[in-house]
Coordinates of C-alpha atoms in Angstrom, one line a residue:
Chain A
M1 CA 53.7 143.2 167.7
R2 CA 51.7 146.4 167.4
L3 CA 48.2 146.6 168.9
V4 CA 45.9 149.5 167.9
I5 CA 42.4 150.0 169.2
A6 CA 40.7 152.4 166.9
R7 CA 37.3 153.5 165.6
C8 CA 37.6 152.6 161.9
T9 CA 36.0 151.3 158.7
V10 CA 37.6 148.5 156.7
D11 CA 37.3 147.8 153.0
Y12 CA 38.8 144.5 151.6
S13 CA 39.1 143.7 147.9
G14 CA 40.8 140.6 146.6
R15 CA 39.2 137.1 146.6
L16 CA 35.9 139.0 147.3
D17 CA 34.9 142.5 148.3
A18 CA 33.9 143.1 152.0
H19 CA 33.1 146.2 154.0
L20 CA 33.1 146.6 157.8
P21 CA 31.1 149.8 158.8
E22 CA 32.6 152.1 161.4
A23 CA 33.1 150.6 164.8
V24 CA 35.8 150.3 167.6
R25 CA 38.1 147.4 166.7
L26 CA 41.5 145.9 167.6
I27 CA 44.0 146.0 164.8
M28 CA 46.9 143.6 165.3
V29 CA 50.1 143.9 163.2
K30 CA 52.6 141.2 163.7
A31 CA 56.4 141.6 163.1
D32 CA 56.2 139.5 159.9
G33 CA 53.7 141.9 158.4
T34 CA 50.5 139.8 159.1
L35 CA 47.6 142.1 160.0
A36 CA 44.3 141.0 161.7
I37 CA 41.2 143.0 162.7
H38 CA 39.3 141.8 165.7
S39 CA 36.0 142.8 167.2
D40 CA 35.1 142.1 170.9
G41 CA 33.5 138.8 170.0
N42 CA 33.6 136.4 167.1
A43 CA 35.6 133.9 169.3
S44 CA 39.3 133.8 168.1
K45 CA 38.6 134.5 164.4
P46 CA 39.5 137.9 163.1
L47 CA 36.9 139.9 161.1
N48 CA 39.4 140.4 158.4
W49 CA 43.1 139.6 158.0
M50 CA 46.0 139.6 155.5
V51 CA 48.7 137.0 156.0
A52 CA 52.4 138.1 155.4
P53 CA 54.2 139.0 153.2
N54 CA 52.3 142.3 153.0
T55 CA 53.1 145.9 152.3
V56 CA 51.6 148.2 154.9
E57 CA 51.5 151.9 154.2
T58 CA 50.2 154.1 157.0
T59 CA 49.1 157.7 157.2
E60 CA 47.4 159.4 160.1
D61 CA 43.9 158.4 159.0
E62 CA 44.4 155.6 156.6
W63 CA 46.3 152.3 156.4
V64 CA 46.6 150.5 153.1
V65 CA 47.7 146.8 153.2
S66 CA 48.5 145.1 149.9
N67 CA 50.2 142.0 148.7
G68 CA 51.6 140.5 145.5
R69 CA 48.4 138.4 145.0
G70 CA 46.3 141.5 144.3
E71 CA 44.6 141.7 147.7
R72 CA 44.1 145.1 149.3
L73 CA 42.8 146.1 152.7
V74 CA 42.0 149.8 153.4
I75 CA 41.5 150.8 157.1
S76 CA 40.0 154.3 157.4
I77 CA 40.7 155.5 161.0
S78 CA 38.6 158.2 162.6
E79 CA 40.0 157.9 166.2
I80 CA 42.8 156.0 167.8
L81 CA 42.1 154.9 171.4
E82 CA 45.2 152.8 172.1
D83 CA 48.4 152.2 170.2
V84 CA 51.1 150.0 171.8
T85 CA 54.1 148.1 170.3
H86 CA 56.0 145.3 172.0
D87 CA 58.9 143.2 170.8
L88 CA 57.8 139.6 171.7
G89 CA 61.2 138.1 170.7
D90 CA 61.6 134.6 169.2
D91 CA 58.7 132.2 169.9
P92 CA 59.8 128.8 171.1
G93 CA 56.9 127.2 169.2
L94 CA 54.0 125.1 170.3
V95 CA 54.8 122.1 172.6
K96 CA 52.0 119.6 172.4
D97 CA 51.4 117.3 175.3
G98 CA 50.6 114.0 173.7
V99 CA 49.5 112.4 177.0
E100 CA 48.5 109.0 175.8
H101 CA 51.6 108.4 173.7
H102 CA 53.8 109.8 176.5
L103 CA 52.0 107.7 179.1
Q104 CA 52.8 104.6 177.0
A105 CA 56.5 105.7 176.8
L106 CA 56.7 106.3 180.5
L107 CA 55.0 103.0 181.4
A108 CA 57.2 101.1 178.9
G109 CA 60.2 102.4 180.8
R110 CA 58.9 101.4 184.2
P111 CA 56.1 98.8 183.9
W112 CA 56.6 97.8 187.6
V113 CA 54.5 100.7 188.6
L114 CA 51.5 98.8 187.2
E115 CA 52.3 95.7 189.1
D116 CA 55.3 94.7 191.2
G117 CA 58.0 92.9 189.2
L118 CA 56.5 93.5 185.8
S119 CA 59.0 93.8 183.0
L120 CA 58.6 94.9 179.4
I121 CA 58.6 92.4 176.6
R122 CA 57.7 94.8 173.8
R123 CA 55.9 98.0 173.1
E124 CA 53.2 98.0 170.4
Y125 CA 53.1 94.2 170.3
P126 CA 51.4 93.2 167.0
T127 CA 48.3 91.1 166.9
D128 CA 46.2 90.4 163.8
I129 CA 43.7 93.1 164.8
G130 CA 46.2 95.8 165.7
P131 CA 49.0 96.4 168.2
V132 CA 48.5 96.2 172.0
D133 CA 50.3 99.0 173.8
L134 CA 52.6 96.9 176.0
L135 CA 53.3 93.2 176.4
C136 CA 54.9 92.5 179.7
A137 CA 56.1 89.5 181.8
T138 CA 55.8 88.8 185.5
P139 CA 58.7 87.4 187.4
A140 CA 57.0 84.0 187.2
G141 CA 56.9 84.1 183.5
E142 CA 53.3 85.0 183.0
T143 CA 52.4 87.2 180.1
V144 CA 50.4 90.4 180.6
A145 CA 48.9 92.7 178.0
V146 CA 48.5 96.4 178.8
E147 CA 46.2 98.8 177.1
I148 CA 46.8 102.5 178.0
K149 CA 44.3 105.3 177.7
R150 CA 44.2 108.8 178.9
R151 CA 40.6 108.4 180.0
G152 CA 39.5 104.8 180.7
E153 CA 36.1 104.0 179.3
I154 CA 34.2 100.9 178.3
D155 CA 35.4 100.9 174.7
G156 CA 39.0 100.7 175.9
V157 CA 38.2 97.6 178.0
E158 CA 36.4 96.1 174.9
Q159 CA 39.5 96.8 172.8
L160 CA 41.8 95.1 175.4
S161 CA 39.4 92.1 175.5
R162 CA 39.7 91.6 171.8
Y163 CA 43.5 91.8 172.0
L164 CA 43.5 89.2 174.8
E165 CA 41.3 86.9 172.8
R166 CA 43.9 87.0 169.9
L167 CA 47.0 86.8 172.2
N168 CA 45.6 83.8 174.0
L169 CA 45.4 81.9 170.7
D170 CA 49.2 82.0 170.6
P171 CA 50.4 79.0 172.5
R172 CA 53.8 80.7 173.1
L173 CA 52.1 83.4 175.1
A174 CA 49.0 81.9 176.6
P175 CA 47.7 82.3 179.2
V176 CA 47.7 86.1 178.8
R177 CA 45.9 88.3 181.2
G178 CA 45.2 92.1 180.9
I179 CA 45.8 95.3 182.7
F180 CA 43.7 98.3 181.6
A181 CA 45.7 101.5 182.6
A182 CA 44.5 105.0 182.4
Q183 CA 44.8 108.4 184.2
S184 CA 41.2 108.0 185.3
I185 CA 38.8 105.1 184.8
T186 CA 35.0 105.4 184.8
P187 CA 33.0 103.1 187.2
Q188 CA 31.3 101.5 184.2
A189 CA 34.6 100.5 182.7
R190 CA 35.7 99.1 186.0
V191 CA 32.7 96.9 186.2
V192 CA 33.2 95.5 182.7
A193 CA 36.9 95.0 183.4
D194 CA 36.1 93.1 186.6
A195 CA 33.7 90.9 184.8
R196 CA 36.3 90.0 182.3
G197 CA 39.1 89.4 184.7
I198 CA 41.0 92.5 183.6
E199 CA 42.7 94.5 186.2
A200 CA 42.0 98.3 186.0
V201 CA 44.8 100.5 187.2
E202 CA 44.7 104.3 187.5
V203 CA 48.2 105.7 186.9
D204 CA 49.5 109.1 188.1
Y205 CA 50.8 110.7 184.9
D206 CA 52.3 113.7 186.7
G207 CA 54.0 111.4 189.2
L208 CA 55.4 109.4 186.3
R209 CA 56.7 112.6 184.7
E210 CA 58.5 113.4 187.9
I211 CA 60.1 110.0 187.9
E212 CA 61.2 110.7 184.3
D213 CA 62.6 114.0 185.4
S214 CA 64.6 112.2 188.1
E215 CA 66.6 110.3 185.4
L216 CA 70.2 110.9 185.9
R217 CA 71.2 114.1 184.2
L218 CA 74.3 116.3 184.2
F219 CA 72.3 119.3 185.3
D220 CA 68.7 120.4 186.0
I221 CA 66.9 121.3 182.8
R222 CA 63.9 122.9 184.4
Chain B
M1 CA 66.9 135.3 133.3
R2 CA 68.5 132.7 131.1
I3 CA 71.7 130.7 131.7
R4 CA 73.6 127.6 130.5
A5 CA 76.0 125.4 132.3
Q6 CA 77.1 121.8 132.8
R7 CA 74.5 119.6 134.4
D8 CA 76.8 118.4 137.2
D9 CA 78.0 121.9 138.1
L10 CA 74.4 123.2 138.2
A11 CA 73.2 120.2 140.2
D12 CA 76.0 120.8 142.7
V13 CA 75.1 124.5 143.4
F14 CA 71.4 123.8 143.6
T15 CA 71.7 120.7 145.8
R16 CA 74.0 122.4 148.3
A17 CA 71.8 125.5 148.6
N18 CA 68.8 123.3 148.9
R19 CA 70.2 121.7 152.1
A20 CA 69.1 124.9 153.9
V21 CA 65.5 124.5 152.7
G22 CA 63.3 123.0 155.4
T23 CA 60.5 120.5 154.6
R24 CA 58.1 122.5 156.8
T25 CA 58.5 126.2 156.4
A26 CA 56.6 129.1 157.8
L27 CA 56.5 130.9 154.4
P28 CA 55.8 129.0 151.2
V29 CA 58.5 131.1 149.4
L30 CA 61.1 129.5 151.6
Q31 CA 60.5 126.2 149.7
G32 CA 62.3 127.9 146.9
L33 CA 65.8 128.8 145.9
L34 CA 66.5 132.4 145.0
C35 CA 68.5 132.3 141.7
E36 CA 70.2 135.7 140.8
V37 CA 72.2 136.1 137.6
S38 CA 74.4 139.0 136.9
G39 CA 77.7 139.4 135.0
N40 CA 78.8 135.8 134.4
T41 CA 77.7 134.5 137.7
L42 CA 74.7 132.5 139.0
R43 CA 74.1 133.0 142.8
V44 CA 71.8 130.6 144.5
T45 CA 70.4 131.1 148.0
G46 CA 68.4 128.7 150.2
T47 CA 67.2 129.5 153.6
D48 CA 64.8 128.5 156.4
L49 CA 65.7 131.8 158.1
D50 CA 67.8 130.0 160.7
V51 CA 70.2 128.4 158.2
T52 CA 71.1 130.1 155.0
V53 CA 73.3 128.6 152.3
K54 CA 74.6 130.7 149.4
T55 CA 76.4 129.1 146.5
S56 CA 77.6 130.5 143.2
L57 CA 78.8 129.3 139.8
E58 CA 80.2 130.9 136.7
V59 CA 77.8 130.2 133.9
E60 CA 77.1 131.3 130.3
V61 CA 74.6 134.1 130.7
M62 CA 72.1 134.8 128.0
E63 CA 69.9 137.1 130.1
E64 CA 70.4 138.5 133.6
G65 CA 67.6 138.4 136.1
R66 CA 66.3 136.8 139.3
A67 CA 63.7 134.2 140.2
V68 CA 62.6 131.9 143.0
I69 CA 62.4 128.3 141.9
P70 CA 61.0 125.4 144.0
G71 CA 64.2 124.0 145.5
R72 CA 63.7 120.3 145.8
L73 CA 62.2 120.1 142.3
L74 CA 64.8 122.2 140.7
S75 CA 67.8 120.3 142.1
E76 CA 66.2 116.9 141.4
A77 CA 65.1 117.9 137.9
V78 CA 68.6 119.1 137.0
R79 CA 70.2 115.9 138.5
K80 CA 67.9 113.7 136.4
L81 CA 68.7 115.3 133.1
P82 CA 71.1 113.6 130.7
P83 CA 74.8 114.7 131.1
G84 CA 75.9 117.8 129.3
D85 CA 74.7 121.3 129.0
V86 CA 71.6 122.4 130.8
T87 CA 69.6 125.6 130.1
V88 CA 67.5 127.3 132.8
G89 CA 65.3 130.1 131.5
V90 CA 62.8 132.1 133.4
T91 CA 59.8 134.1 132.1
E92 CA 57.3 135.8 134.4
N93 CA 55.1 132.8 134.7
E94 CA 57.3 129.8 133.9
I95 CA 60.7 128.3 134.4
E96 CA 62.1 126.1 131.7
I97 CA 64.8 123.6 132.5
Q98 CA 66.1 121.9 129.4
G99 CA 69.0 119.5 128.7
N100 CA 69.6 117.3 125.7
G101 CA 66.0 116.6 125.0
P102 CA 64.0 116.5 128.2
R103 CA 62.3 119.7 129.3
F104 CA 60.7 120.7 132.6
N105 CA 58.3 123.5 132.9
L106 CA 57.9 124.7 136.6
R107 CA 55.9 127.5 138.2
P108 CA 58.1 130.2 139.9
L109 CA 57.4 131.5 143.4
N110 CA 57.0 135.2 143.9
V111 CA 60.5 136.6 144.0
D112 CA 59.4 139.7 146.0
D113 CA 58.3 137.5 148.9
F114 CA 61.8 136.0 149.3
P115 CA 63.4 137.5 152.5
T116 CA 66.2 139.9 151.9
Q117 CA 69.4 139.6 153.8
E118 CA 72.1 142.3 154.3
D119 CA 75.1 141.7 152.1
L120 CA 78.0 140.4 154.1
V121 CA 81.6 141.5 154.2
T122 CA 83.3 138.3 155.4
D123 CA 86.3 139.4 157.4
G124 CA 86.6 136.5 159.8
V125 CA 89.5 134.2 160.4
E126 CA 90.7 131.5 158.0
V127 CA 90.7 128.1 159.5
D128 CA 91.6 124.5 158.4
G129 CA 88.2 123.4 157.0
E130 CA 88.9 119.7 157.7
Q131 CA 89.9 120.3 161.3
L132 CA 86.8 122.4 161.8
A133 CA 84.5 119.8 160.2
E134 CA 86.1 117.1 162.4
A135 CA 85.7 119.1 165.6
I136 CA 82.0 119.8 164.7
G137 CA 81.4 116.1 164.1
Q138 CA 82.9 115.3 167.5
V139 CA 80.8 117.9 169.4
A140 CA 77.5 118.1 167.6
I141 CA 76.7 114.4 168.6
A142 CA 76.0 115.6 172.1
A143 CA 73.6 118.3 171.1
S144 CA 69.9 117.7 171.7
G145 CA 67.4 117.3 168.9
D146 CA 64.5 118.4 171.2
G147 CA 63.3 121.8 169.9
A148 CA 61.4 122.3 173.2
R149 CA 64.8 123.2 174.8
P150 CA 66.5 125.3 172.1
I151 CA 69.6 126.1 174.1
L152 CA 70.5 122.4 174.2
T153 CA 70.3 122.1 170.4
G154 CA 73.3 124.4 169.9
V155 CA 77.1 124.1 170.0
L156 CA 78.7 126.7 172.2
F157 CA 81.6 128.5 170.4
E158 CA 84.0 130.2 172.8
G159 CA 87.2 132.0 172.0
T160 CA 90.0 131.1 174.4
D161 CA 93.6 132.2 174.7
A162 CA 94.6 129.0 173.0
G163 CA 92.1 129.1 170.2
L164 CA 88.5 127.9 170.0
R165 CA 86.5 125.8 172.4
M166 CA 83.3 124.0 171.3
V167 CA 80.9 122.5 173.7
A168 CA 77.5 120.8 173.3
T169 CA 75.2 118.9 175.8
D170 CA 71.7 117.4 175.8
S171 CA 71.9 117.0 179.6
Y172 CA 72.7 113.3 179.5
R173 CA 76.1 113.8 177.8
L174 CA 78.5 116.6 177.1
A175 CA 81.2 116.8 174.4
K176 CA 84.0 119.4 174.6
R177 CA 86.6 120.0 172.0
E178 CA 89.6 122.5 172.1
V179 CA 90.7 123.6 168.7
P180 CA 94.0 125.4 169.1
G181 CA 95.2 128.0 166.7
I182 CA 91.6 129.2 165.7
G183 CA 91.5 132.8 166.9
L184 CA 87.7 133.3 166.8
E185 CA 86.7 136.2 168.9
G186 CA 83.6 136.3 171.1
S187 CA 81.2 133.5 171.9
G188 CA 77.9 132.3 170.6
L189 CA 75.5 129.4 170.6
V190 CA 75.4 128.0 167.0
P191 CA 72.6 125.6 165.9
A192 CA 74.0 122.1 165.6
R193 CA 71.6 121.3 162.8
G194 CA 73.2 124.0 160.7
L195 CA 76.7 123.1 161.6
R196 CA 76.2 119.5 160.5
E197 CA 75.5 121.0 157.1
L198 CA 78.9 122.7 156.9
P199 CA 80.9 119.9 155.3
R200 CA 78.2 119.3 152.7
T201 CA 77.5 122.9 151.7
V202 CA 80.7 125.0 152.0
G203 CA 83.2 122.4 153.2
A204 CA 86.7 123.1 151.7
A205 CA 90.3 122.9 152.7
K206 CA 90.2 126.6 153.9
V207 CA 87.1 128.0 155.5
T208 CA 86.6 131.6 156.8
A209 CA 84.7 131.7 160.1
Q210 CA 83.2 134.7 161.8
L211 CA 81.1 135.1 164.9
R212 CA 78.8 138.1 164.6
E213 CA 76.3 139.6 167.0
R214 CA 73.4 137.5 165.8
E215 CA 74.9 134.9 163.5
A216 CA 77.9 132.6 162.7
V217 CA 79.2 132.8 159.2
F218 CA 81.3 130.2 157.4
S219 CA 82.5 130.9 153.9
S220 CA 84.8 129.2 151.4
D221 CA 85.3 129.2 147.7
K222 CA 82.2 127.0 147.5
G223 CA 79.8 129.5 149.1
V224 CA 78.6 130.9 152.4
L225 CA 76.8 129.3 155.3
R226 CA 75.0 131.7 157.7
L227 CA 73.6 130.3 161.0
R228 CA 71.4 132.4 163.2
L229 CA 72.6 132.2 166.8
I230 CA 70.4 130.7 169.5
D231 CA 69.4 133.1 172.3
G232 CA 69.9 132.0 175.9
S233 CA 72.4 131.0 178.5
F234 CA 74.3 127.8 177.9
P235 CA 74.6 125.6 181.1
K236 CA 77.6 126.4 183.2
Y237 CA 79.4 123.3 182.1
Q238 CA 82.8 123.8 183.8
S239 CA 81.5 122.8 187.2
L240 CA 80.2 119.5 185.7
L241 CA 83.7 118.2 184.9
P242 CA 84.9 116.1 187.9
E243 CA 88.3 116.9 189.3
S244 CA 89.4 113.4 190.0
Y245 CA 88.3 109.8 189.3
P246 CA 89.1 106.8 191.6
N247 CA 88.8 104.3 188.8
Q248 CA 89.7 104.1 185.1
I249 CA 90.1 101.5 182.4
I250 CA 91.9 101.8 179.1
L251 CA 90.6 99.7 176.2
D252 CA 91.2 99.2 172.5
K253 CA 88.7 101.6 170.9
Y254 CA 87.8 99.4 168.0
E255 CA 87.3 96.3 170.2
L256 CA 84.9 98.3 172.3
L257 CA 83.1 99.7 169.3
E258 CA 82.6 96.2 167.9
A259 CA 81.3 95.0 171.2
L260 CA 78.8 97.9 171.4
G261 CA 77.7 97.1 167.8
R262 CA 76.8 93.6 169.1
V263 CA 75.1 95.1 172.1
T264 CA 72.9 97.4 170.0
L265 CA 71.6 94.4 168.1
V266 CA 69.8 93.4 171.3
A267 CA 69.3 96.7 173.2
E268 CA 66.3 98.7 172.2
D269 CA 63.8 100.9 174.1
H270 CA 66.6 102.5 176.2
I271 CA 67.8 99.2 177.5
P272 CA 71.2 100.0 179.1
V273 CA 74.5 98.2 178.6
R274 CA 76.2 97.2 181.8
L275 CA 79.9 97.5 182.2
K276 CA 81.7 95.7 185.1
L277 CA 85.3 97.0 185.3
V278 CA 87.5 94.4 186.8
E279 CA 91.2 93.4 186.9
G280 CA 92.2 92.6 183.3
G281 CA 89.3 94.3 181.5
V282 CA 85.6 94.9 181.3
E283 CA 82.6 92.6 181.2
V284 CA 80.0 94.0 178.8
T285 CA 76.4 92.7 179.3
V286 CA 73.0 93.5 177.9
T287 CA 69.8 91.7 178.7
R288 CA 66.4 92.2 177.1
Q289 CA 63.4 90.2 178.4
D290 CA 61.9 89.2 175.0
V291 CA 65.0 88.7 173.0
G292 CA 67.7 87.4 175.4
G293 CA 71.1 89.0 175.8
E294 CA 74.7 89.3 174.9
S295 CA 77.8 89.4 177.0
E296 CA 81.5 89.4 176.5
H297 CA 84.8 90.3 178.0
I298 CA 87.2 92.9 176.6
S299 CA 90.7 93.0 177.8
G300 CA 92.0 96.3 179.2
E301 CA 94.1 98.0 181.8
F302 CA 92.0 98.6 184.9
S303 CA 93.3 100.7 187.8
G304 CA 91.3 102.1 190.7
S305 CA 90.5 102.2 194.3
D306 CA 87.8 99.6 194.1
E307 CA 88.2 96.0 193.2
E308 CA 85.5 96.2 190.6
V309 CA 83.1 98.9 189.5
S310 CA 79.7 98.3 187.9
I311 CA 78.0 101.0 185.8
A312 CA 75.4 101.2 183.1
F313 CA 75.0 103.5 180.1
N314 CA 72.7 104.2 177.3
P315 CA 74.6 102.1 174.6
R316 CA 74.0 104.6 171.8
Y317 CA 75.3 107.5 173.8
L318 CA 78.4 105.4 174.8
Q319 CA 78.9 104.4 171.1
D320 CA 78.7 108.0 170.0
G321 CA 81.3 109.1 172.5
V322 CA 83.7 106.3 171.8
S323 CA 83.5 106.8 168.0
A324 CA 84.4 110.4 168.4
I325 CA 87.6 109.7 170.4
P326 CA 90.8 110.2 168.3
G327 CA 93.3 107.5 168.2
D328 CA 93.2 103.7 168.9
K329 CA 92.7 103.8 172.7
V330 CA 89.8 104.9 174.8
R331 CA 89.9 105.6 178.5
I332 CA 86.8 105.5 180.6
R333 CA 87.1 107.2 184.0
V334 CA 84.5 106.4 186.6
I335 CA 83.6 107.7 190.0
D336 CA 80.6 105.5 190.8
S337 CA 77.4 104.2 189.2
F338 CA 75.5 107.5 189.7
K339 CA 78.1 110.2 188.8
P340 CA 79.2 111.2 185.3
S341 CA 82.0 109.3 183.7
V342 CA 84.6 110.8 181.3
V343 CA 85.4 109.1 178.0
D344 CA 88.6 110.3 176.3
S345 CA 91.7 108.9 174.6
G346 CA 93.9 109.1 177.6
S347 CA 96.6 111.0 175.7
D348 CA 94.8 113.7 173.8
E349 CA 93.8 116.7 176.0
E350 CA 91.7 118.3 173.3
Y351 CA 88.6 116.2 173.3
L352 CA 86.5 114.7 176.1
Y353 CA 83.0 113.2 176.3
L354 CA 81.2 113.3 179.7
L355 CA 78.5 110.7 180.0
M356 CA 75.9 110.3 182.7
P357 CA 75.2 106.7 183.7
V358 CA 71.7 105.1 183.7
R359 CA 70.1 103.9 186.9
V360 CA 69.5 100.1 186.8

């Protein structure tokens, strides 16, 4: 990765013609040939850029970037203020933290954290208006439907209420009660849940992840 | 570029090279196969930059040249043509694939965008291709598919005095295979995903293998498979192998596999299979709240310091390990329900499978 801070003008021709008058800008050249020109603003978006594969020809005062699609970017440099190059190595890629989905998987593996003795019947238990996240059973054989949200709000309680209504029509399951589980639950959602006989449970996501990490492994992977 | 060859021969070289082409690639041009024609040879390259497959075929050449052709479409189009001769012709803007009537017109990708690779002089060691493919199959099962931990997605190749050692682990299980007589020098972490493609791309009776500084190269008369090595330190696995086990049971491998097949009908969502090792055999049990369960007894020779030992495993992981054991017998050596167990044949020293139990 090469980073150059320079006073320059930029002329682009290709899909359209564009000109950037002289100013101090950051020129970023990635190892794959992608080039981006940033100002000290404009959020994360570059003022101008050319995505690899590119050909970059540089002289002391002019860089010409071109590609096979007929695009051409000419950077005329009047002064270089910084010029640094670093090898960033291979990138491990973006790891997205799908909290709600992960929370469901974690609770499916250990539903007893929601209520003592609770065991999983099925994840994504289908109803005719959509699947409820978890269907569980108590040691006494009572059925419990669990809806899981990252942030517990009234619409989540409403959703669980609709599932309960459908599930209680099934004589094999009825009576079915509900647990509304979330990392945090708003006071309004608690009031609605209370009024409908639904238990609202806040769960410790980070704590559950620690439990997951305590699964028996051959070695520590952290 | 313009060539003619038999449909099945062309379909074979395109399909094998296309196995390296990923479904989601960083560069659009990597969706394509680089086809290069010179002399009387068609050379085909597919790559996702980590895995590269090069195949070649002697063809009738009407015009030399090179082009990048969308890989999946090319191999599927050729396969779906009627049997017989197929002609592939490329102009600047169009690729024409023609065979006994039907004709495809495809848009080429920009050949200048295709990444160039240094030409390779393959001077590795010649190995028994079937033995290598079998060893890869036994070890790669334990590699992780989780890209967030790249080191665990590889198979460690280590040259030893006796030959080659291959090891893979996803942290829940570890597979180790000694392959005597393969004098591969050095060591490297080779992506399991690419290794699994070896039999289907360049698999042959004789394969030349080479570990280079940044890649592993496997070649045969069917082509070349180049795999970019994974950077990083592989876990220090030697210390994970227990020195002694107080309990062991020897079972018929196929009886156990059949039992595990029945278990997996019931087990889902990581529901463990419980084994109770007792005099005369093992009790296999699985229970699932909403479905029910299954249990059975398998006869076997149990010996140990305890009268009985109970342990639980992920059934799929146990099934993978037992399937990979050579021979008709399987030995399971157990310390206790929290420490790793070893699954092997009891007679063959070359392969072992270390498996962590599940807490129940």
